[in-house]
């Protein structure tokens, strides 16, 4: 392999550590009061990095792995902490704003979060509106709108425009969910110029540990 290309690929792996938290893996329901749920999120940005050398041009996918814990506060809200790609921490509050307490009814929730990403170089803020179908079966479709913004915290950190987009998916495994299969479409300008296209399509799969345990009981 060309040494220059190898170095660029290594840079891609380092940049993956600071991957934007595109994936949601939430329904319109909140974690039950007194309960705790853990989620592991794996997302991929196809063609997330594009490199040009003297002899070739190539693009490579950028993966991202997040971990999240959510805690039920009351019958309408919960609180969560998300570790973003081992390089940031995001705290969020989720409030059900539509639907009744009956899990079989459709529900809508507003999720707001803030924290630090990219090894503390940026402050992060997010707002997500989520709507999901009732949780009466093994499949729970969900979708919504998501907006993200980062703010540089030092002179060397790059500035970026807001990231906005829509997402949709299905939770498999009943009301607790064993897996979430999701696809997001976002407008996200590459602050580092690593992508030619500002339209980003992000597939993801998330594992909800509590749901997986119940699936195999």
Backbone as a ProteinNet text record, in pm:
[ID]
protein_1_A
[PRIMARY]
XXXXXXXXXXXXXXXXXXXXXXXXXXXXXXXXXXXXXXXXXXXXXXXXXXXXXXXXXXXXXXXXXXXXXXXXXXXXXXXXXXXXXXXXXXXXXXXXXXXXXXXXXXXXXXXXXXXXXXXXXXXXXXXXXXXXXXXXXXXXXXXXXXXXXXXXXXXXXXXXXXXXXXXXXXXXXXXXXXXXXXXXXXXXXXXXXXXXXXXXXXXXXXXXXXXXXXXXX
[TERTIARY]
84.5	0	87.8	44.2	114.3	127.1	248.7	265.7	179.3	161.3	79.5	-66.7	-113.3	-250.7	-269	-168.4	-175.7	-186.6	-111.6	-119	-256.3	-314.2	-446.6	-552.4	-536.4	-629.9	-620.4	-500.4	-484.3	-554.2	-543.2	-611.3	-761.2	-813.5	-956.7	-998.8	-920.2	-953.4	-952.2	-858.3	-854	-974.1	-1012.7	-1128.7	-1256.3	-1259.8	-1378.9	-1408	-1301.4	-1320.2	-1410.2	-1406.8	-1487.6	-1611.4	-1671.4	-1783.1	-1906.1	-1978	-2101.2	-2205.2	-2275.4	-2376.1	-2506.4	-2505.1	-2623.5	-2737.3	-2706.3	-2809.9	-2885.8	-3012	-3101.4	-3137.6	-3196	-3233.7	-3332.2	-3422.2	-3523.1	-3662.5	-3756.3	-3897.1	-3955.4	-4085	-4150	-4179.3	-4150.2	-4169.9	-4044.1	-4060.5	-3946.7	-3923.1	-3805.5	-3771.9	-3864	-3922.9	-4014.2	-3947.6	-4026.4	-3974.2	-3902.5	-3782.6	-3702.8	-3624.5	-3645.6	-3576.3	-3453.1	-3366.9	-3246.9	-3230.2	-3197.9	-3176.9	-3040.8	-2974.1	-2844.2	-2856.1	-2792.1	-2795.2	-2654.1	-2619.3	-2491.8	-2522.3	-2469.6	-2504.9	-2385.2	-2406	-2303.9	-2358.7	-2292.2	-2334.8	-2218.9	-2253.3	-2152.4	-2189.2	-2090.8	-2110.6	-2040.8	-2113.8	-2050.3	-1987.5	-1864.9	-1796.7	-1774.4	-1757.9	-1743.7	-1613.6	-1513.5	-1385.3	-1337.6	-1291.4	-1246.4	-1103.9	-1015.1	-874.9	-829.4	-746.7	-687.8	-536.4	-474.1	-328.5	-284.4	-156.1	-104.4	-156	-186.7	-221.7	-366.2	-438.2	-573	-657.8	-787.7	-885.2	-968.2	-982.6	-1058.1	-1142.7	-1249.4	-1335.4	-1352.8	-1373.9	-1381.6	-1493.9	-1555.2	-1660.8	-1600.4	-1674.8	-1631.7	-1730.7	-1684.2	-1773.5	-1777.9	-1881.6	-1892.1	-1959.6	-1908	-1964.5	-1993.1	-2119.8	-2161.3	-2221.8	-2221.9	-2286.2	-2373.9	-2493.5	-2586	-2656.8	-2673.8	-2752.5	-2863.5	-2989	-3101.9	-3170.5	-3221	-3281.6	-3420.1	-3520.7	-3655.8	-3673.1	-3731.1	-3753.4	-3897.1	-3992.6	-4133.8	-4204.7	-4338.6	-4410.5	-4405	-4342.7	-4333.8	-4192.1	-4092.4	-3958.2	-3849.2	-3733.2	-3614.7	-3490.4	-3376.6	-3249.1	-3144.7	-3054.3	-2954.7	-2816.8	-2716.5	-2577.7	-2523.5	-2469.7	-2419	-2269.8	-2192.8	-2050.5	-2037.1	-1992	-1985.1	-1848.6	-1843.9	-1723.9	-1597.3	-1610.3	-1498.8	-1427.7	-1492.8	-1427.5	-1514	-1633.1	-1720.4	-1827.7	-1893	-2001.6	-2117.8	-2238.6	-2358.3	-2465.9	-2517	-2628.9	-2756.7	-2867	-2990.8	-3112.5	-3214.4	-3343.7	-3450.1	-3533	-3637.7	-3773.3	-3868.1	-4000.6	-4106.6	-4196.4	-4307.8	-4407.4	-4434.9	-4523.6	-4651.8	-4665	-4784.8	-4810.5	-4938.5	-4973.3	-5006.9	-5077.6	-5117.1	-5014.3	-5042.5	-4952.6	-4962.5	-5063.4	-5080.9	-4973.2	-4885.6	-4779.7	-4833	-4958.4	-5015.1	-5049.7	-5048.5	-5077.8	-4950.1	-4967.1	-4854.7	-4808.8	-4681.8	-4626.4	-4530.3	-4514.4	-4419.8	-4339	-4209.3	-4122.9	-4025.7	-3982	-3879.3	-3754.7	-3642.3	-3514.2	-3419.7	-3366.5	-3269.4	-3143.9	-3027.9	-2904.4	-2792.4	-2689.9	-2572.7	-2454.2	-2334.8	-2215.3	-2090.9	-1991.4	-1863	-1828.6	-1773.3	-1733.9	-1594.4	-1542	-1410.5	-1301.3	-1297.3	-1195.1	-1195.7	-1316.4	-1331.9	-1303.7	-1281.6	-1254	-1380.1	-1496.1	-1621.1	-1727.8	-1809.1	-1933.4	-2038.5	-2129.6	-2228.1	-2368.9	-2461	-2601.6	-2688.1	-2802.3	-2888.8	-3035.1	-3122.4	-3266.7	-3325.2	-3407.8	-3465.3	-3613.2	-3693.5	-3836.1	-3861.2	-3922.7	-3939.8	-4086.8	-4134.4	-4268.9	-4260.4	-4335.7	-4332	-4471.6	-4486.4	-4613.1	-4628.5	-4745.4	-4768.1	-4677.5	-4652.1	-4558.3	-4630.3	-4734.6	-4812.5	-4755	-4661.4	-4606.4	-4455.4	-4394.3	-4249.9	-4178.5	-4253.7	-4195.3	-4255.3	-4169.6	-4215.4	-4148.7	-4216.8	-4159.9	-4148.9	-4046.3	-4027.9	-3955.4	-3959.5	-3889.6	-3901.4	-3835.4	-3843.4	-3741.4	-3716.5	-3628.6	-3519.4	-3396	-3284.2	-3196	-3155.7	-3066.1	-2950.1	-2829.1	-2707.6	-2623	-2550.6	-2460.2	-2341.4	-2221.3	-2102.1	-2043.2	-1980	-1920.4	-1774.5	-1678.5	-1536.8	-1509	-1423	-1387.1	-1243.4	-1170.4	-1036	-1006.7	-894.7	-862.4	-826.9	-787.8	-748.2	-865.5	-975.1	-1090.9	-1164.6	-1207.8	-1275.9	-1420.1	-1472.1	-1613.1	-1696.4	-1823	-1909.4	-2049.5	-2121.7	-2261.4	-2350.3	-2476	-2567.1	-2586.9	-2604.8	-2639.9	-2787.5	-2864.3	-3007.6	-3046.7	-3147.6	-3190.7	-3309.9	-3346.6	-3458	-3406.6	-3478.4	-3439.5	-3564.9	-3548.7	-3658.4	-3601.8	-3675.7	-3627.1	-3733.9	-3691.8	-3780.8	-3707.8	-3774.6	-3723	-3782	-3696.6	-3736.2	-3722.8	-3832.2	-3821.5	-3918.8	-4031.7	-4131.7	-4106.8	-4177.9	-4173.4	-4036.2	-3955.3	-3821.7	-3723	-3747.9	-3663.8	-3535.8	-3505.6	-3378.9	-3279.2	-3329	-3245.8	-3321.8	-3248	-3305.4	-3229.9	-3303.3	-3246	-3290.8	-3196.2	-3228.7	-3153.2	-3216.5	-3151.8	-3177.4	-3071.1	-3083.8	-3031.4	-3091.6	-3046.7	-3026.4	-2902.6	-2868	-2797.5	-2819.9	-2736.9	-2627	-2503.5	-2391.4	-2269.6	-2240.4	-2123.1	-1996.9	-1904.1	-1779.7	-1686.9	-1669.1	-1584.8	-1438.8	-1395.4	-1257.7	-1242.1	-1353.2	-1346.2	-1318.1	-1356	-1327.6	-1431.6	-1547.4	-1652.6	-1683.7	-1713.4	-1754.9	-1902.5	-1983.5	-2128.2	-2168.4	-2251.8	-2299.9	-2421	-2478	-2588.8	-2531.7	-2559.7	-2501.9	-2611.9	-2593.4	-2686.9	-2621.3	-2686.1	-2623.6	-2708.7	-2670.1	-2736.8	-2677.6	-2760.1	-2709.5	-2788.4	-2724	-2789.4	-2753.9	-2854.3	-2833.9	-2885.4	-2814.6	-2849.2	-2895.8	-3018.3	-3073.7	-3061.3	-2973	-2939.6	-3057.3	-3138.4	-3252.4	-3349.1	-3369.3	-3457.6	-3404.6	-3272.3	-3214.4	-3228.9	-3212.3	-3228	-3369.3	-3468	-3607.3	-3640.1	-3574.3	-3602.1	-3565.2	-3460	-3409.5	-3458	-3548.2	-3602.2	-3704.1
-120.1	0	124.9	224.9	351.3	409.2	444.2	495	616.3	702.2	821.4	783.1	686.4	640.4	571.3	494.2	427.4	528.5	637.2	741.2	805.9	826.1	885.9	793.7	661.8	565.8	566.2	579.1	588.8	713.8	823.4	945.1	924.7	846.4	816.2	748.3	651.9	580.3	674.2	768.1	864.1	956.9	998.2	1085.1	1013.4	881.4	804.6	813.4	836.6	849.8	969	1072.1	1190.2	1194.1	1081.5	1073.7	1145.8	1215.2	1282.9	1182	1206.8	1111.4	1121.2	1069.4	1076.3	987.5	865.2	765.4	801.2	757.3	792.4	669.4	568.3	442.4	463	560.9	588.8	578.7	532.2	543.8	665.9	688.3	799.9	772.9	653.3	617.2	647.2	666.1	687.6	564.4	558.2	448.1	452.1	338.5	337.8	391.4	454.6	513.3	407.4	438.3	348.7	245.3	235.8	136.4	197.1	110.4	153.4	69.4	133.9	64.3	100.6	1.9	24.2	-0.6	84.7	70.8	87.7	1.4	10	38	147.9	195.2	186.2	121.4	113.6	178.7	283.7	353	356.8	376.7	383.7	497.5	581.6	687.2	642.4	587	544.6	663.2	646.4	756.5	875	850.5	961.1	1037.8	976.4	1044.3	1019	1123.9	1115	1167.2	1088.7	1126	1132.2	1230.7	1243.7	1239	1147.8	1139.6	1169	1159.4	1187.2	1087.1	966	860.5	813.3	850	795.7	881.9	860.1	920.3	808.8	807.2	700.6	757.4	688	726.7	606	632.4	526	554	448	459.8	491.4	567.6	599.9	538.7	448	388.2	471.1	449.1	513.5	419.2	411.1	324.5	408.7	411.2	485.5	390.8	434.6	360.3	457	412.1	500.7	427	495.2	447.6	548.2	496.8	584.5	539.5	638.1	613	677.8	600.6	653.5	747.9	866.3	965.9	964.4	964.1	953.6	892.1	894.9	826.3	899.2	1018.1	1093.6	1133.5	1103.6	1153	1057.8	1069.2	995.6	1079.8	1029.9	1099.7	1000.8	1045.4	954.4	1016.1	927.7	967.5	883	949.9	881.8	907.1	799	809.2	805	915.1	927.8	885.9	765.4	716.7	728.7	709.1	714.8	849.6	954.3	1084.7	1196.9	1164.2	1267.9	1212.9	1301.2	1265.1	1360.1	1303.8	1384.4	1343.6	1438.6	1414.4	1462.7	1388.6	1426.8	1401.8	1480.8	1468.1	1442.1	1342.8	1304.3	1316.3	1381.9	1406.7	1363.1	1277.3	1237.4	1352.5	1399.9	1514.5	1476.5	1351.6	1306.8	1160.4	1122.8	984.9	966.3	859.7	829.6	739.1	698.1	607.4	464	434.1	300	272.7	172.1	143.3	104.5	61.3	22.4	143	264	385.3	442.1	513.7	586.4	694.8	730.8	828.6	922.3	1041.3	1139.7	1194.2	1217.4	1267.5	1370.2	1459.5	1557.9	1524.3	1513.6	1481	1599.2	1651.5	1760.8	1717.1	1751.3	1707.7	1807.9	1795.4	1882.6	1808.7	1846	1782.5	1826.7	1737.2	1764.3	1649.7	1681.1	1580.1	1613	1522.3	1541.9	1568.6	1482.1	1491	1626.4	1681.4	1806.1	1931.6	1917.8	2036.4	2113.5	2047.2	2112.5	2088.4	2191	2172.5	2123.7	2040.8	1977.3	2004.1	2034.6	2048.8	1976	1924.1	1848.7	1861.1	1856.2	1853.9	1750.4	1659.6	1552.2	1536.6	1531.2	1503.8	1362.7	1278.2	1136.3	1098.1	1024.5	969	820.5	740.4	595.9	536.7	419.2	346.7	282.5	224.6	154.3	33.1	-6.4	-115.1	-245.5	-274.3	-394	-522.8	-513	-632.7	-638	-717.7	-733.9	-629.1	-552.3	-448.1	-312.4	-215.1	-80.4	21.4	63.8	166.4	300.9	376.9	509.3	598.5	727.5	820.8	961.1	1054.8	1191.6	1283.5	1393.6	1499.9	1521.9	1546.9	1564.8	1680.7	1765.3	1876.9	1874.9	1892.9	1888.2	2012.1	2058.7	2172	2157.7	2184.1	2185.8	2326	2364.2	2496.6	2478.2	2536.2	2521	2576.8	2507.1	2551.6	2602.4	2598.3	2654.7	2706.9	2772.5	2837.8	2739.7	2618.1	2521.4	2436.2	2431.8	2351.9	2421.2	2341.3	2398.1	2435.3	2534.9	2572.5	2491.4	2473.4	2392.8	2451.4	2423.9	2465.5	2359.8	2393.4	2293.8	2173.3	2058.2	1935.1	1909	1891.5	1866.9	1750.1	1675	1563.1	1489.9	1383.6	1298.5	1156.1	1077.4	938.8	853	725.1	630.3	492.2	412.8	279.3	193.4	76.5	-18.1	-82.4	-86.6	-160.8	-300.6	-399.9	-540.2	-601	-661.6	-728.8	-680.3	-626.1	-584.9	-444.7	-408.3	-270.6	-229.7	-324.3	-290.6	-286	-365.2	-367.2	-444.9	-535.4	-607.1	-542.6	-497.5	-432	-314.4	-212.9	-103.7	-93.8	-104.3	-88.1	47.7	132.3	272.5	324.6	420.7	489.6	639.1	717.5	862.5	931.8	1044.3	1126.8	1268.3	1318.6	1445.7	1539.6	1668.7	1769.5	1805	1775.9	1797.2	1840.6	1967.5	2017	1966.9	1912	1861.5	1977.6	2004	2116.3	2095	1969.7	1939	1912.9	1920.4	1898.6	1755.6	1658.9	1519	1454.9	1520.8	1468	1567.6	1517.3	1604.2	1639.4	1544.4	1562.4	1599.9	1703.2	1743.2	1662.5	1579.4	1493.1	1360.9	1327.9	1209.7	1108.9	986.5	877.4	783.3	763.2	691.3	571.3	448.9	330.7	298.5	244.5	207	89	16.6	-91.2	-73.8	-83	-62.1	-182	-217.3	-331.1	-278.8	-316.4	-280.7	-403.9	-399.4	-520.5	-576.2	-489.4	-537.7	-612.6	-560.1	-626.8	-760.7	-769.3	-895.1	-1003.7	-965.1	-1063.2	-1119.5	-1033.1	-1078.7	-1162.4	-1136.3	-1213.4	-1360.7	-1388.3	-1524.1	-1594.2	-1531.3	-1597.2	-1702.7
0	0	0	-74.2	-77.9	63.5	107.4	244.6	274.6	175.6	198.2	220.1	140.3	156.5	290.6	332.4	462.2	575.3	564	666.6	668.6	550.3	543.3	602	580.7	638.8	790.6	841.6	987	1040	963.7	1004.5	1008.5	913.4	912.4	1041.4	1086.7	1209.7	1328.3	1330.5	1439.4	1435.8	1316	1302.8	1340.7	1320.4	1355.9	1504.6	1583.8	1727.4	1759.3	1672.5	1696.3	1609.1	1581.9	1488.5	1543	1454.4	1492.5	1539.6	1651.3	1701	1622.3	1498.8	1413	1463.7	1503.2	1534	1661.4	1666	1776.6	1860.4	1795.6	1862	1976.7	1960.7	2061.9	2001	2079.3	2041.4	2112	2093.8	2161.2	2307.8	2354	2494.7	2575.4	2704.9	2793.2	2878.5	2938.9	3028.7	3150.8	3189.6	3304.4	3430.5	3515.9	3638.3	3721.4	3767.7	3848.6	3770.5	3638.4	3556.1	3490.1	3436.5	3366.8	3240.9	3128.6	3002.2	2945.3	2888.6	2824.7	2674.9	2594.3	2449.3	2394.4	2298.5	2228.8	2082.2	2028	1895.9	1801.4	1687.1	1583.1	1457.4	1409.5	1287.5	1188.9	1061.1	955.4	861.7	828.7	729.3	601.1	502.6	377.3	305.6	259.7	192.5	281.4	411.6	506	493	431.1	411.1	269	203.9	64.9	56.2	-6.5	-15	-159.8	-187.9	-321	-307.6	-381.7	-387.6	-530	-553.9	-688.4	-790.3	-744.4	-839.4	-831.3	-725.4	-710.7	-617.8	-630.3	-539.9	-480.1	-348.9	-283.9	-170.7	-139.9	-27.6	63	189.3	289.2	388	433.7	534.3	670.2	749.8	886.1	984.7	1071.3	1171	1298.1	1376.7	1507	1605.3	1725	1828.7	1952	1994.6	2113	2215.8	2339.2	2448.6	2527.1	2564	2634.6	2747.9	2859.5	2971.8	2997.6	3013	3042	3170.3	3246.2	3375.3	3378.7	3418.1	3426.3	3543.1	3517.4	3622.6	3671.9	3578.3	3611.6	3492.2	3490.6	3383.3	3249.1	3245.8	3120.4	3081.5	3163	3132.1	3179.9	3115.6	3159	3133.1	3181.3	3170.4	3122	3033.7	2980.7	2970.9	2966.3	2945.1	2830.8	2729.2	2609.7	2594.4	2582.6	2552.3	2400.7	2342.3	2197.1	2145.3	2086.3	2018	2103	2232.3	2326.4	2327	2275.4	2270.3	2325	2374.4	2426	2516.5	2589.5	2680.4	2657	2638.8	2613.5	2713.6	2789.2	2880.6	2812	2831.2	2763.3	2851.4	2825.3	2893.9	2788.3	2812.2	2717.5	2785.7	2716.2	2772.3	2672.3	2716	2629.7	2623.8	2501.5	2484.1	2410.7	2370.7	2301.7	2330	2333.6	2364.3	2510.6	2538.9	2676.4	2743.3	2865.3	2935.9	2884.9	2803.9	2750.3	2644.9	2664.7	2566.9	2429.6	2421.2	2292.5	2205.3	2262.2	2186.7	2124	2012.5	1954.4	2052.6	2043.7	2137.6	2066.2	2124.5	2072.3	2188.5	2163.4	2270.4	2216	2304.8	2272.8	2353.4	2283.6	2345.9	2327.5	2438.5	2432	2505.9	2449.8	2512	2494.2	2578.5	2571.8	2632.4	2586.5	2640.7	2567.1	2565.7	2502.2	2408.3	2291.4	2193.5	2140.4	2057.1	1993.5	2096.2	2198.2	2303.1	2373.4	2389.5	2462.1	2382.4	2251.8	2170.5	2132.9	2140.9	2104.5	2211.5	2235.9	2310.5	2211.1	2258.8	2169.8	2222.9	2131.2	2166.4	2065.1	2107	2016.1	2058.3	1958.5	1979.8	1884.8	1938	1856.9	1889	1783.9	1798.1	1745.9	1828.9	1796.5	1805	1706	1710.1	1679.3	1753.1	1731.6	1740.1	1679.7	1685.3	1822.3	1846.5	1971.5	1985.2	2108.8	2137.3	2167.4	2091.4	2120.1	2063.4	1966.9	1904.5	1915	1827.4	1828.3	1743.6	1664.2	1580.6	1618.2	1642.5	1677	1584.2	1478.2	1389.7	1462	1427.9	1485.9	1385.4	1408.3	1321.4	1375.9	1308.1	1355.7	1291.6	1359.9	1313.1	1418	1371	1462.9	1416.5	1510.8	1482.8	1581.7	1530.6	1611.7	1583.6	1685.1	1666.7	1760.7	1708.7	1792.8	1792	1903.7	1920	1963.1	1891.4	1928.3	2067.3	2140.5	2274.5	2283	2170.3	2167.1	2026.9	2011.2	1884.2	1773.4	1808.7	1706.3	1657.8	1731.7	1691.1	1576.2	1478.9	1361.6	1396.4	1326.9	1340.3	1242.4	1273.5	1188.1	1187.4	1078.8	1068.9	1132.3	1162.1	1220.8	1128.5	1188.7	1118.4	1143	1035.9	1050.1	960.8	1003.4	921.4	978.9	909.9	950.8	966.1	1041.8	1065.1	1077.7	1054.5	1072.3	1096.9	1171.2	1200.8	1264.1	1309.2	1375.6	1491.7	1605.5	1720.3	1716.4	1730.1	1723.4	1862.1	1910.8	2039	2143.5	2102.7	2200.5	2250.7	2358.2	2407.3	2458.8	2507.7	2554.3	2438.5	2334.4	2216	2236.1	2147.7	2150	2056.1	1938.6	1839.3	1778.9	1738.1	1660	1528.3	1417.5	1284	1232.3	1197	1169.7	1047.9	978.8	867.5	882.8	878.2	889.3	764.6	729.5	616.8	671.1	662.1	725	626.9	647.1	582.3	682	645.1	735.4	653.4	656.9	585.1	653.9	577.8	633.7	666.5	795.3	837.2	796.8	786.4	749.6	599.8	526.1	382.1	342.3	426.3	397.2	306.8	292.3	205.2	95	-24	-133.2	-120.1	-71.1	-62.8	79	92.2	225.3	271.4	183.2	221.1	271.1	396.4	460.5	489.7	443.7	471	570.5	684.9	795.8	838.8	803.6	858.7	995.7	1084.6	1216.2	1271.1	1361.3	1435	1582.5	1667.9	1811.2	1888.8	1993	2078.3	2212.9	2251.4	2381.8	2470.1	2567	2642	2720.4	2778.3	2855.5	2766.1	2645.6	2552.4	2505.5	2485.1	2440.4	2546.6	2672.5	2780.6	2780.6	2761.4	2763.1	2640.6	2526	2407.1	2423.6	2502.5	2516.3	2643	2717.2	2836.1	2795.5
[MASK]
+++++++++++++++++++++++++++++++++++++++++++++++++++++++++++++++++++++++++++++++++++++++++++++++++++++++++++++++++++++++++++++++++++++++++++++++++++++++++++++++++++++++++++++++++++++++++++++++++++++++++++++++++++++++++

